[in-house]
Amino acid sequence: MAPNEIYQYSIVTALLDGVAENGLPLTDLLKHGDHGLGTFRHLEGEMIVLDGIVYQMRSDGSVTAVDLPSASASKQTETAVAPFAMITHFQPAQSTQAVLSDKADLHSLVAFLLPEAHNVYLSFRIHGRFRSITVRTVGGQTKPHEGLTEVGAHQTSNTFEEDPPIEGTIFGFRSPAYMQNVSVAGDHLHFISADRRKGGHLLALVSDGEVTVEVAPAYKFHLELPAHDDEFNDAQLQGDSEAIAAVEG
Amino acid sequence: MAPNEIYQYSIVTALLDGVAENGLPLTDLLKHGDHGLGTFRHLEGEMIVLDGIVYQMRSDGSVTAVDLPSASASKQTETAVAPFAMITHFQPAQSTQAVLSDKADLHSLVAFLLPEAHNVYLSFRIHGRFRSITVRTVGGQTKPHEGLTEVGAHQTSNTFEEDPPIEGTIFGFRSPAYMQNVSVAGDHLHFISADRRKGGHLLALVSDGEVTVEVAPAYKFHLELPAHDDEFNDAQLQGDSEAIAAVEG
């Protein structure tokens, strides 16, 4: 895959239906990119991928770099899978410094940076210090097939307002409205602190002065659907835009 | 691309919005498969691709094999473009003989043949003789950006009930419901006669005894979005499931 093409495994509607028993092995996921986001088996926390390293951010506040088996190891050692993930070989097309007072600022800034990319996917990375960052982390399914809305009901939210301000990186995607049910329409962003000890799904932010915003458009989107997966095959996948916005917005 | 992976250029919602001025050169389209369907610049008729040959089926009843420039020819000779198309390297996973009394028969038969592929894309090809085939062919835009619904209002429908029964091939895709707005949810099929003189977008069929039905699931879907295309970039792309079903169902 060329830089900035996006590879996605499964669809967000399947997560809504609780399809999270199986998934794409993380070693396979990393063949398609070095920056991304997603979740883990049983919705056990939030995933962010930066520079080819996969981090798992759990609702107990722990953050771990996932230890992946080497290529020579047995296939059986691969227990880490993503029931949903998006990944890209990120190569910024535009870069700027900006003060961000909220997510809406970020939304309009990115639209301004890439006016020719209204109706396509975007990837973006933000790095700097933040006066305030609010994230949530899902706590995992408490029973098989539990849907994302129910799992989200017992998620943990955390706001980091530290002195000195927390330093970290946000990475994520903007998906066009017509991809609702497949990806998450609008901005879907995950955050991890520079010390790799805090993070989650980004809900709100206030930058501490200027931060670096890098963005790239994506004109090619590769979707892999679960094969030989009864849970996916049996799911209703009706979709629910309001539910997606509520739990992933 | 491996057999049965699907490559799609642009989205059906863009056609609804009349985005049909530009498109993917057909020589590029054919790099991604040998069987498919789509339309042409300005919605000038229906496209079917069989065994690597692109046919244009116009509302005046004419059917022509599109003459593509050789690889050595100048880029400027490539005037044939697809503003929307889906294509695959078709390799049947299941094949059967069946009597089909209507499109609903076909729908249930294909679901029966591939019970493990409820929620993914399918490609299928039907060949045989038909007591009745009804197709429509869009007549092209009468002004720039004219939407598919308006163009469809002045389409031509034809029913072929011949003696002997017309022989021909149907090719198309079944797209999952969650891909509405992107592809055409449900079955989207085009027909061409064995003598390559008649065809269009399939509306109804009655087989003459048994016909051959070949089907394959697709777990990988590759979407290319129009780049450097102001018409696509400026489109609203709100989507309208009822309009898609009305004009493409």
Short mmCIF file of C-alpha atoms in Angstrom, two decimals, chain B residues 109-241:
data_model
loop_
_atom_site.label_atom_id
_atom_site.label_comp_id
_atom_site.label_asym_id
_atom_site.label_seq_id
_atom_site.Cartn_x
_atom_site.Cartn_y
_atom_site.Cartn_z
CA LEU B 109 -30.58 -19.10 -4.40
CA VAL B 110 -27.37 -17.15 -3.95
CA ALA B 111 -27.96 -16.84 -0.20
CA PHE B 112 -28.48 -20.62 -0.12
CA LEU B 113 -25.27 -21.31 -2.06
CA LEU B 114 -23.09 -19.21 0.26
CA PRO B 115 -24.61 -19.27 3.76
CA GLU B 116 -21.28 -18.19 5.25
CA ALA B 117 -21.32 -14.96 3.25
CA HIS B 118 -24.36 -13.16 4.65
CA ASN B 119 -22.59 -9.95 5.46
CA VAL B 120 -19.99 -9.59 2.74
CA TYR B 121 -19.91 -8.72 -0.95
CA LEU B 122 -20.76 -11.34 -3.57
CA SER B 123 -20.06 -11.47 -7.29
CA PHE B 124 -22.23 -13.56 -9.55
CA ARG B 125 -22.62 -14.56 -13.16
CA ILE B 126 -25.63 -16.24 -14.74
CA HIS B 127 -25.59 -17.69 -18.23
CA GLY B 128 -28.34 -19.34 -20.24
CA ARG B 129 -31.58 -18.73 -22.10
CA PHE B 130 -34.34 -16.52 -20.81
CA ARG B 131 -38.06 -16.50 -21.67
CA SER B 132 -38.13 -12.89 -20.53
CA ILE B 133 -35.49 -10.30 -19.71
CA THR B 134 -36.27 -6.67 -18.84
CA VAL B 135 -33.48 -4.12 -18.82
CA ARG B 136 -33.19 -0.39 -18.70
CA THR B 137 -30.49 1.85 -20.10
CA VAL B 138 -29.90 5.39 -18.94
CA GLY B 139 -29.88 7.96 -21.70
CA GLY B 140 -27.13 10.22 -20.44
CA GLN B 141 -27.10 13.59 -18.75
CA THR B 142 -28.85 16.40 -20.62
CA LYS B 143 -26.95 18.99 -18.60
CA PRO B 144 -23.88 19.03 -16.33
CA HIS B 145 -24.32 17.55 -12.84
CA GLU B 146 -27.77 16.17 -13.71
CA GLY B 147 -28.45 13.57 -11.00
CA LEU B 148 -29.11 9.90 -11.60
CA THR B 149 -32.73 10.18 -10.51
CA GLU B 150 -33.41 12.83 -13.16
CA VAL B 151 -31.41 10.93 -15.80
CA GLY B 152 -33.32 7.79 -14.83
CA ALA B 153 -36.59 9.59 -15.51
CA HIS B 154 -35.77 9.54 -19.21
CA GLN B 155 -34.28 6.07 -19.36
CA THR B 156 -35.40 3.40 -21.80
CA SER B 157 -36.80 0.06 -20.69
CA ASN B 158 -36.88 -2.99 -22.93
CA THR B 159 -38.34 -6.44 -22.43
CA PHE B 160 -36.96 -9.23 -24.60
CA GLU B 161 -39.39 -12.13 -25.07
CA GLU B 162 -38.11 -13.87 -28.16
CA ASP B 163 -38.54 -17.10 -30.02
CA PRO B 164 -36.18 -18.84 -29.56
CA PRO B 165 -35.59 -17.45 -26.06
CA ILE B 166 -32.82 -14.91 -25.80
CA GLU B 167 -29.44 -16.26 -24.70
CA GLY B 168 -27.18 -14.11 -22.60
CA THR B 169 -25.09 -13.42 -19.54
CA ILE B 170 -25.89 -11.53 -16.36
CA PHE B 171 -23.06 -10.24 -14.19
CA GLY B 172 -23.18 -8.22 -11.04
CA PHE B 173 -22.64 -7.80 -7.35
CA ARG B 174 -24.53 -8.16 -4.12
CA SER B 175 -23.49 -5.47 -1.65
CA PRO B 176 -24.20 -5.62 2.09
CA ALA B 177 -26.85 -3.27 3.46
CA TYR B 178 -24.24 -1.32 5.44
CA MET B 179 -22.60 -0.30 2.11
CA GLN B 180 -25.68 1.59 0.94
CA ASN B 181 -24.56 5.03 -0.28
CA VAL B 182 -21.19 3.53 -1.30
CA SER B 183 -22.20 0.63 -3.51
CA VAL B 184 -25.80 -0.35 -4.30
CA ALA B 185 -27.12 -2.38 -1.35
CA GLY B 186 -28.58 -5.66 -2.54
CA ASP B 187 -28.28 -7.08 -6.04
CA HIS B 188 -26.97 -4.86 -8.84
CA LEU B 189 -26.89 -6.75 -12.13
CA HIS B 190 -26.31 -5.98 -15.79
CA PHE B 191 -27.29 -8.18 -18.76
CA ILE B 192 -25.88 -8.63 -22.25
CA SER B 193 -27.11 -11.01 -24.96
CA ALA B 194 -24.87 -13.74 -26.34
CA ASP B 195 -24.76 -11.96 -29.70
CA ARG B 196 -23.66 -8.77 -27.85
CA ARG B 197 -26.46 -6.74 -29.50
CA LYS B 198 -28.83 -6.17 -26.56
CA GLY B 199 -28.48 -5.41 -22.90
CA GLY B 200 -28.70 -3.05 -19.96
CA HIS B 201 -29.33 -2.82 -16.24
CA LEU B 202 -31.35 -5.90 -15.24
CA LEU B 203 -34.83 -5.22 -13.90
CA ALA B 204 -36.56 -8.62 -14.29
CA LEU B 205 -35.93 -12.10 -15.62
CA VAL B 206 -37.59 -15.46 -16.24
CA SER B 207 -35.23 -18.25 -17.21
CA ASP B 208 -36.03 -20.74 -19.98
CA GLY B 209 -35.49 -23.89 -17.96
CA GLU B 210 -32.22 -24.17 -16.11
CA VAL B 211 -29.48 -21.60 -16.33
CA THR B 212 -25.97 -21.68 -14.89
CA VAL B 213 -25.46 -19.63 -11.73
CA GLU B 214 -21.89 -19.00 -10.53
CA VAL B 215 -21.14 -17.09 -7.37
CA ALA B 216 -18.16 -16.03 -5.27
CA PRO B 217 -17.87 -14.19 -1.95
CA ALA B 218 -15.64 -11.13 -1.60
CA TYR B 219 -13.97 -10.38 1.71
CA LYS B 220 -11.79 -7.58 0.41
CA PHE B 221 -13.18 -4.38 -1.05
CA HIS B 222 -10.95 -1.66 -2.46
CA LEU B 223 -12.44 1.78 -2.87
CA GLU B 224 -10.79 4.47 -4.98
CA LEU B 225 -12.21 7.96 -4.53
CA PRO B 226 -11.92 10.66 -7.20
CA ALA B 227 -8.86 12.88 -6.70
CA HIS B 228 -8.36 16.30 -8.31
CA ASP B 229 -12.05 16.27 -9.25
CA ASP B 230 -13.84 19.49 -8.30
CA GLU B 231 -17.24 18.05 -9.19
CA PHE B 232 -16.76 15.22 -6.66
CA ASN B 233 -15.17 17.51 -4.08
CA ASP B 234 -18.04 19.99 -4.26
CA ALA B 235 -20.85 17.40 -4.20
CA GLN B 236 -23.11 17.18 -1.17
CA LEU B 237 -23.17 13.35 -1.14
CA GLN B 238 -26.02 13.23 1.36
CA GLY B 239 -27.16 9.87 0.11
CA ASP B 240 -30.72 8.71 -0.34
CA SER B 241 -31.42 4.99 0.11
#
